Amino acid sequence: MVLRDKSVVLGVTGSIAAYKAADLASKLTQAGAAVDVVMTRAATEFIAPLTFRSITHRPVSSSMFNAPTEYEIEHIALAERADVIAIAPATADIIARLAAGIADDLLCCTVLATRAPVILAPAMNVNMWENPITQENLERLRARGFRVVEPGYGAMACGATGAGRLADTERILGTIQQVLGSGGDLAGKCVVVTAGGTQEPIDPVRHIGNRSSGKMGYALAEAARDRGAEVTLISAPTSLAEPVGVETVHVQTALEMRQAVLDAVSTADVLIMAAAVADYRPANAGKTKIKKESAADMTLELVRTPDILSEVKGGLVKVGFAAESEDLVKNAVAKLKEKGLDLIVANDITAADSGFDVDTNRVVLIDGKGNQEELPLLPKPGVAHRILDRVADILAAKKM
Ligand code: C5P
C-alpha cells in the first residue's frame, strides 16, 4: 500500500542479474508505483529497454542525449519527482562512480541531483564484492545515507560460489517499502507483534500444535514497518520468510513466547498478539522418544500455559485476536475485558476464506468502548492496515 502512487526511479546497471530487475519492476508496478527505469549503457547489453517499457508502461531512459520525451532536462526532472531511487542490480562500477561523485551518465546525474533516499542492491563476482575498494566505496555511500541491500550467498554466473548474488526481489521490495514508509503515522513508535502457532513438545520428535500459518501476524509486522514503526516480530515456527527491516525473534513454545514478549514490551508502545498460543502443554515432555507399547492406549497429561496478554501490564496499547467458531462477538467482547485490551480482532474461523492458513480474512474490530466495525473479506495485508488505522487512533487518543 505504501507504494501506491509513489514515484520510484529504478536504476539498472550492467550485471548478468539485470534480468531480475524486470521482476522487481513488475512487482513495483503491480503495487501501484509509477516506475521510471534508467539504464546504463552496459545494462542495455544484458536486457532490452523494451522489456521495462512493456512492464512499467512508461518511457525507459538510458542516455543523456536522447531527444526529449516528457522531461525537459531529464535527469533533473527524474531526480526531483522520485520518492525513492533504487539501483538493482548495482555493479562495482556504479558504486565506485557514485562514491566519487562522477556524473557522466543519466543514472549517476539523477542520483547526484536527487534529495530522495537511494537504495543500492549490489550484484557482482565474489572477489569484486570482497575487494576492499568496493567495500570502502560502499562505506562512504552508507555514511552519506545510502541504504544497501546486502547481496546473497550462492552460485554465480561466472562459476564461483560466494557472496555477491543480487538480493531476492522480496528483500529489495521490502527495503523500498520500509524507506518510503519511514515518515508514516507510526513513525517513532515501537510495535511488538506475535505470529504463528506455538508448538508444545511431547518428546524430541512430536509436539502439540495448531493450524496457524503466521500470515496475519507477518502481514501486521510488515504493515507497521511500512507506516514507520520500529517492529519486533516474535514468531512461533512458520514457513514464512523473515520480513525485511523487522527484528524477528524465533520461539517455539508458549513459555518461550511469554519470555520474549515480556522482554520486548518494556520499551513498546503497542503489543499485537496475533499468535495462536497453545492453551495447554504436556506436563512432562519426554527427554527421549516415547515408544509405543503394543496395543495399549496412552494418556497425556496437560497443564495450562500462562495467558501472555493478561500478564502484560502498563500503558501500552494491547491488541488481541479472538479466533472463534461460535458466538463470535460475544466471546470476543468477553476476552477483551478479561485480558484488559484496547482492541480485539474477532475472527470467524468457520468460513473457508477466513482465519487459519488462507490469504484472506473476515474480521470484526471491537474496541474498549464497545464500538464494533465489521470489515469485508480482505487480503491479510489489507486487514493489517485497517487494524493499524485503529491502533493509530487509539495511540492519538491516549496522546502516546
Ligand atoms: O483466550 P484465547 O486463546 O482465545 O485468546 C486469544 C488471544 O490471547 C490472542 O491474541 C492470543 O495471542 C492471546 N493469548 C495469549 N496467551 C495465551 C493464549 C492466548 O496471550 N496463553
Coordinates of N, CA and C in Angstrom, one line a residue, residues 108-260:
C108 N 23.9 8.3 -13.0 CA 24.8 9.0 -12.0 C 24.3 10.4 -11.7
C109 N 23.9 11.1 -12.8 CA 23.5 12.5 -12.7 C 22.2 12.6 -11.9
T110 N 21.3 11.6 -12.1 CA 20.0 11.6 -11.4 C 20.2 11.4 -9.9
V111 N 21.1 10.4 -9.6 CA 21.4 10.2 -8.2 C 22.0 11.4 -7.5
L112 N 23.0 12.0 -8.3 CA 23.7 13.2 -7.7 C 22.7 14.4 -7.5
A113 N 21.7 14.4 -8.3 CA 20.8 15.6 -8.3 C 19.6 15.4 -7.4
T114 N 19.4 14.2 -6.8 CA 18.2 13.9 -6.1 C 18.4 14.2 -4.6
R115 N 17.2 14.5 -3.9 CA 17.2 14.6 -2.5 C 16.4 13.4 -1.9
A116 N 16.0 12.5 -2.8 CA 15.2 11.3 -2.4 C 16.2 10.3 -1.8
P117 N 15.7 9.4 -0.9 CA 16.6 8.3 -0.5 C 17.0 7.4 -1.6
V118 N 18.2 6.8 -1.5 CA 18.8 6.0 -2.5 C 19.1 4.6 -1.9
I119 N 18.6 3.6 -2.6 CA 18.9 2.2 -2.2 C 19.7 1.5 -3.2
L120 N 20.7 0.8 -2.8 CA 21.6 0.1 -3.7 C 21.5 -1.4 -3.4
A121 N 21.3 -2.2 -4.4 CA 21.3 -3.7 -4.3 C 22.4 -4.2 -5.1
P122 N 23.6 -4.4 -4.5 CA 24.8 -4.8 -5.3 C 24.7 -6.2 -5.9
A123 N 25.3 -6.4 -7.0 CA 25.5 -7.8 -7.6 C 26.8 -7.8 -8.4
M124 N 27.6 -8.7 -8.0 CA 28.9 -8.8 -8.7 C 29.6 -10.1 -8.3
N125 N 30.7 -10.4 -8.9 CA 31.6 -11.6 -8.6 C 32.0 -11.4 -7.1
V126 N 32.2 -12.6 -6.4 CA 32.6 -12.6 -5.0 C 33.9 -11.8 -4.7
N127 N 34.9 -11.9 -5.6 CA 36.1 -11.2 -5.4 C 36.0 -9.7 -5.5
M128 N 35.1 -9.3 -6.5 CA 34.9 -7.9 -6.7 C 34.1 -7.4 -5.4
W129 N 33.2 -8.2 -5.0 CA 32.4 -7.8 -3.8 C 33.3 -7.6 -2.5
E130 N 34.2 -8.6 -2.4 CA 35.0 -8.6 -1.1 C 36.2 -7.6 -1.3
N131 N 36.5 -7.2 -2.5 CA 37.6 -6.2 -2.7 C 37.4 -5.0 -1.8
P132 N 38.5 -4.7 -1.0 CA 38.4 -3.5 -0.1 C 38.0 -2.2 -0.8
I133 N 38.3 -2.1 -2.1 CA 37.9 -0.9 -2.8 C 36.4 -0.8 -2.8
T134 N 35.8 -1.9 -3.2 CA 34.3 -1.9 -3.3 C 33.7 -1.6 -1.9
Q135 N 34.2 -2.3 -0.9 CA 33.7 -2.2 0.5 C 33.9 -0.7 1.0
E136 N 35.1 -0.1 0.7 CA 35.3 1.3 1.1 C 34.3 2.2 0.4
N137 N 34.1 2.0 -0.9 CA 33.1 2.8 -1.6 C 31.7 2.7 -1.0
L138 N 31.4 1.5 -0.6 CA 30.0 1.3 0.0 C 29.9 2.0 1.3
E139 N 31.0 1.9 2.1 CA 31.1 2.5 3.4 C 30.8 4.0 3.3
R140 N 31.5 4.6 2.3 CA 31.3 6.1 2.0 C 29.9 6.4 1.7
L141 N 29.3 5.6 0.9 CA 27.9 5.8 0.5 C 26.9 5.6 1.7
R142 N 27.2 4.6 2.5 CA 26.4 4.3 3.7 C 26.5 5.6 4.6
A143 N 27.7 6.1 4.7 CA 27.8 7.2 5.6 C 27.1 8.5 5.1
R144 N 26.8 8.5 3.8 CA 26.0 9.6 3.2 C 24.5 9.2 3.2
G145 N 24.1 8.1 3.8 CA 22.7 7.8 3.9 C 22.2 6.9 2.9
F146 N 23.0 6.3 2.0 CA 22.5 5.3 1.1 C 22.2 4.1 1.8
R147 N 21.1 3.4 1.4 CA 20.8 2.1 2.0 C 21.3 1.0 1.1
V148 N 21.9 0.0 1.7 CA 22.5 -1.1 0.9 C 21.7 -2.4 1.3
V149 N 21.2 -3.0 0.3 CA 20.5 -4.4 0.5 C 21.6 -5.4 0.2
E150 N 22.1 -6.0 1.3 CA 23.2 -6.9 1.2 C 23.0 -8.0 0.1
P151 N 24.0 -8.3 -0.7 CA 23.8 -9.4 -1.6 C 23.7 -10.8 -0.9
G152 N 23.2 -11.7 -1.6 CA 23.1 -13.1 -1.1 C 24.3 -13.9 -1.4
Y153 N 24.3 -15.1 -0.8 CA 25.4 -16.0 -1.0 C 25.0 -17.2 -1.9
G154 N 25.8 -17.6 -2.8 CA 25.4 -18.8 -3.6 C 26.2 -18.9 -4.9
A155 N 25.7 -19.7 -5.8 CA 26.3 -19.9 -7.1 C 26.2 -18.6 -8.0
M156 N 27.3 -18.3 -8.7 CA 27.3 -17.1 -9.6 C 27.4 -17.5 -11.0
A157 N 27.0 -16.6 -11.9 CA 27.1 -16.9 -13.3 C 28.5 -17.2 -13.8
C158 N 29.5 -16.6 -13.1 CA 30.9 -16.9 -13.5 C 31.4 -18.2 -13.0
G159 N 30.6 -19.0 -12.3 CA 31.0 -20.3 -11.8 C 31.5 -20.3 -10.4
A160 N 31.8 -19.1 -9.8 CA 32.3 -19.1 -8.4 C 31.1 -19.2 -7.5
T161 N 31.4 -19.5 -6.2 CA 30.3 -19.5 -5.2 C 30.8 -18.6 -4.1
G162 N 29.8 -17.8 -3.6 CA 30.2 -16.8 -2.6 C 29.2 -15.7 -2.5
A163 N 29.5 -14.6 -1.8 CA 28.6 -13.5 -1.6 C 28.7 -12.6 -2.9
G164 N 27.6 -12.1 -3.3 CA 27.6 -11.2 -4.4 C 26.4 -11.4 -5.3
R165 N 25.6 -12.4 -5.0 CA 24.3 -12.6 -5.8 C 23.3 -11.5 -5.4
L166 N 22.7 -10.9 -6.4 CA 21.6 -9.9 -6.2 C 20.6 -10.4 -5.1
A167 N 20.3 -9.6 -4.1 CA 19.4 -10.0 -3.1 C 18.0 -10.4 -3.8
D168 N 17.2 -11.2 -3.1 CA 15.9 -11.6 -3.6 C 15.1 -10.4 -3.9
T169 N 14.2 -10.4 -4.9 CA 13.3 -9.3 -5.2 C 12.5 -8.9 -3.9
E170 N 12.1 -9.9 -3.1 CA 11.3 -9.6 -1.9 C 12.0 -8.7 -0.9
R171 N 13.3 -9.0 -0.8 CA 14.2 -8.2 0.1 C 14.3 -6.7 -0.4
I172 N 14.5 -6.6 -1.7 CA 14.7 -5.2 -2.3 C 13.4 -4.5 -2.1
L173 N 12.3 -5.2 -2.5 CA 11.0 -4.6 -2.4 C 10.6 -4.2 -0.9
G174 N 11.0 -5.0 0.0 CA 10.7 -4.7 1.4 C 11.5 -3.5 1.9
T175 N 12.7 -3.4 1.4 CA 13.5 -2.2 1.8 C 13.0 -1.0 1.2
I176 N 12.5 -1.0 -0.1 CA 11.9 0.2 -0.7 C 10.7 0.6 0.1
Q177 N 9.9 -0.4 0.5 CA 8.6 -0.1 1.3 C 9.0 0.5 2.6
Q178 N 10.0 0.0 3.3 CA 10.4 0.5 4.6 C 10.9 1.9 4.4
V179 N 11.7 2.2 3.4 CA 12.3 3.5 3.2 C 11.1 4.5 2.9
L180 N 10.2 4.1 2.1 CA 9.1 5.0 1.7 C 8.1 5.3 2.9
G181 N 8.0 4.3 3.8 CA 7.1 4.4 4.9 C 7.7 5.1 6.1
S182 N 9.0 5.4 6.1 CA 9.7 5.9 7.3 C 9.1 7.1 8.0
G183 N 8.3 7.9 7.2 CA 7.7 9.1 7.9 C 6.2 8.8 8.1
G184 N 5.8 7.6 8.2 CA 4.3 7.3 8.3 C 3.7 7.6 9.7
D185 N 2.4 7.2 9.8 CA 1.7 7.6 11.1 C 2.2 6.8 12.3
L186 N 3.0 5.8 12.1 CA 3.5 5.1 13.3 C 5.0 5.4 13.5
A187 N 5.5 6.4 12.8 CA 7.0 6.7 13.0 C 7.3 7.0 14.4
G188 N 8.4 6.5 14.9 CA 8.8 6.7 16.3 C 8.2 5.8 17.3
K189 N 7.2 5.0 16.8 CA 6.5 4.0 17.7 C 7.2 2.7 17.6
C190 N 7.2 2.0 18.8 CA 7.7 0.7 18.9 C 6.6 -0.3 19.0
V191 N 6.5 -1.2 18.0 CA 5.4 -2.1 17.9 C 5.9 -3.6 18.0
V192 N 5.3 -4.3 18.9 CA 5.6 -5.8 19.1 C 4.5 -6.6 18.5
V193 N 4.8 -7.5 17.6 CA 3.7 -8.4 17.0 C 4.1 -9.8 17.3
T194 N 3.2 -10.6 17.7 CA 3.4 -12.1 17.7 C 2.7 -12.8 16.6
A195 N 3.3 -13.9 16.2 CA 2.7 -14.6 15.0 C 3.0 -16.1 15.1
G196 N 2.1 -16.8 14.3 CA 2.3 -18.3 14.2 C 1.7 -19.0 15.4
G197 N 1.8 -20.3 15.3 CA 1.2 -21.2 16.3 C 2.3 -21.8 17.1
T198 N 2.2 -21.7 18.5 CA 3.3 -22.3 19.3 C 3.2 -23.9 19.2
Q199 N 4.4 -24.5 19.4 CA 4.5 -25.9 19.4 C 4.9 -26.4 20.8
E200 N 4.2 -27.3 21.4 CA 4.5 -27.8 22.7 C 5.0 -29.2 22.7
P201 N 6.3 -29.4 23.0 CA 6.8 -30.7 22.8 C 6.2 -31.8 23.7
I202 N 6.0 -33.0 23.0 CA 5.6 -34.2 23.7 C 6.9 -35.0 24.1
D203 N 7.7 -35.0 23.1 CA 9.1 -35.6 23.2 C 9.9 -35.0 22.1
P204 N 11.2 -35.4 21.9 CA 12.0 -34.7 21.0 C 11.5 -34.7 19.5
V205 N 10.6 -35.6 19.2 CA 10.2 -35.6 17.8 C 8.7 -35.3 17.6
R206 N 7.9 -35.1 18.7 CA 6.5 -34.8 18.5 C 6.1 -33.6 19.3
H207 N 5.1 -32.9 18.8 CA 4.6 -31.8 19.5 C 3.1 -31.6 19.4
I208 N 2.5 -30.8 20.2 CA 1.1 -30.4 20.0 C 1.2 -29.0 19.4
G209 N 0.4 -28.9 18.3 CA 0.5 -27.6 17.5 C -0.9 -27.2 17.1
N210 N -1.0 -26.2 16.2 CA -2.3 -25.8 15.7 C -2.1 -25.3 14.2
R211 N -3.2 -24.9 13.6 CA -3.1 -24.7 12.1 C -2.7 -23.2 11.8
S212 N -2.3 -22.4 12.7 CA -1.9 -21.0 12.4 C -0.7 -21.0 11.4
S213 N -0.8 -20.2 10.3 CA 0.2 -20.1 9.3 C 1.2 -19.0 9.6
G214 N 0.7 -18.1 10.5 CA 1.5 -16.9 10.8 C 1.3 -15.7 9.8
K215 N 0.5 -16.0 8.8 CA 0.3 -14.9 7.7 C -0.2 -13.6 8.2
M216 N -1.2 -13.7 9.2 CA -1.8 -12.4 9.7 C -0.8 -11.6 10.5
G217 N 0.0 -12.3 11.3 CA 1.0 -11.6 12.2 C 2.1 -11.0 11.3
Y218 N 2.5 -11.8 10.3 CA 3.6 -11.3 9.4 C 3.1 -10.1 8.6
A219 N 1.9 -10.1 8.2 CA 1.3 -9.0 7.4 C 1.2 -7.8 8.4
L220 N 0.9 -8.0 9.6 CA 0.8 -6.9 10.6 C 2.2 -6.3 10.8
A221 N 3.2 -7.1 10.9 CA 4.6 -6.6 11.1 C 5.1 -5.8 10.0
E222 N 4.8 -6.3 8.7 CA 5.2 -5.6 7.5 C 4.4 -4.3 7.4
A223 N 3.1 -4.3 7.7 CA 2.3 -3.1 7.6 C 2.8 -2.0 8.6
A224 N 3.1 -2.5 9.8 CA 3.6 -1.5 10.8 C 4.9 -0.9 10.4
R225 N 5.8 -1.7 9.8 CA 7.1 -1.3 9.3 C 6.8 -0.2 8.2
D226 N 5.9 -0.5 7.3 CA 5.6 0.4 6.2 C 4.9 1.7 6.6
R227 N 4.5 1.8 7.9 CA 4.0 3.0 8.4 C 5.0 3.7 9.3
G228 N 6.2 3.2 9.3 CA 7.3 3.9 10.0 C 7.6 3.4 11.4
A229 N 6.9 2.3 11.9 CA 7.2 1.8 13.2 C 8.5 1.0 13.2
E230 N 9.0 1.0 14.5 CA 10.2 0.0 14.7 C 9.5 -1.2 15.2
V231 N 9.7 -2.3 14.5 CA 8.9 -3.5 14.7 C 9.7 -4.7 15.3
T232 N 9.2 -5.3 16.3 CA 9.8 -6.6 16.7 C 8.7 -7.7 16.5
L233 N 9.1 -8.7 15.7 CA 8.2 -9.8 15.4 C 8.6 -11.0 16.2
I234 N 7.7 -11.5 17.1 CA 8.0 -12.7 17.9 C 7.3 -13.8 17.2
S235 N 8.0 -14.7 16.6 CA 7.4 -15.7 15.7 C 7.6 -17.1 16.2
A236 N 6.4 -17.8 16.4 CA 6.4 -19.2 16.5 C 6.8 -19.8 15.2
P237 N 7.1 -21.1 15.1 CA 7.5 -21.7 13.8 C 6.5 -21.5 12.7
T238 N 7.0 -21.0 11.5 CA 6.1 -20.8 10.3 C 7.0 -21.1 9.1
S239 N 6.4 -21.2 8.0 CA 7.2 -21.4 6.7 C 7.5 -20.1 6.0
L240 N 7.2 -18.9 6.7 CA 7.3 -17.6 6.0 C 8.7 -17.1 6.2
A241 N 9.1 -16.3 5.2 CA 10.5 -15.6 5.3 C 10.4 -14.5 6.2
E242 N 11.5 -14.3 6.9 CA 11.6 -13.1 7.9 C 11.4 -11.8 7.1
P243 N 10.5 -11.0 7.6 CA 10.3 -9.7 6.9 C 11.5 -8.8 6.9
V244 N 11.8 -8.1 5.9 CA 12.9 -7.1 5.9 C 12.6 -6.0 6.8
G245 N 13.7 -5.5 7.5 CA 13.5 -4.3 8.3 C 12.7 -4.5 9.6
V246 N 12.6 -5.7 10.0 CA 11.9 -6.1 11.2 C 12.8 -6.9 12.0
E247 N 12.9 -6.7 13.4 CA 13.7 -7.6 14.2 C 12.8 -8.8 14.5
T248 N 13.3 -10.0 14.0 CA 12.5 -11.2 14.2 C 13.1 -12.1 15.3
V249 N 12.3 -12.4 16.3 CA 12.7 -13.3 17.4 C 12.0 -14.6 17.2
H250 N 12.7 -15.7 17.0 CA 12.1 -17.0 16.8 C 11.9 -17.8 18.1
V251 N 10.7 -18.3 18.4 CA 10.4 -19.1 19.6 C 9.7 -20.3 19.2
Q252 N 9.6 -21.3 20.1 CA 8.8 -22.5 19.7 C 7.6 -22.6 20.6
T253 N 7.8 -22.5 21.9 CA 6.7 -22.8 22.9 C 6.0 -21.6 23.4
A254 N 4.9 -21.8 24.1 CA 4.2 -20.7 24.8 C 5.1 -20.0 25.8
L255 N 5.8 -20.9 26.6 CA 6.7 -20.3 27.6 C 7.8 -19.4 27.0
E256 N 8.3 -19.9 25.9 CA 9.4 -19.1 25.2 C 8.8 -17.8 24.7
M257 N 7.5 -17.9 24.1 CA 6.9 -16.7 23.6 C 6.6 -15.7 24.7
R258 N 6.2 -16.2 25.9 CA 5.9 -15.4 27.0 C 7.1 -14.6 27.4
Q259 N 8.3 -15.3 27.5 CA 9.5 -14.6 27.9 C 9.9 -13.5 26.9
A260 N 9.8 -13.9 25.6 CA 10.2 -12.9 24.5 C 9.3 -11.7 24.5

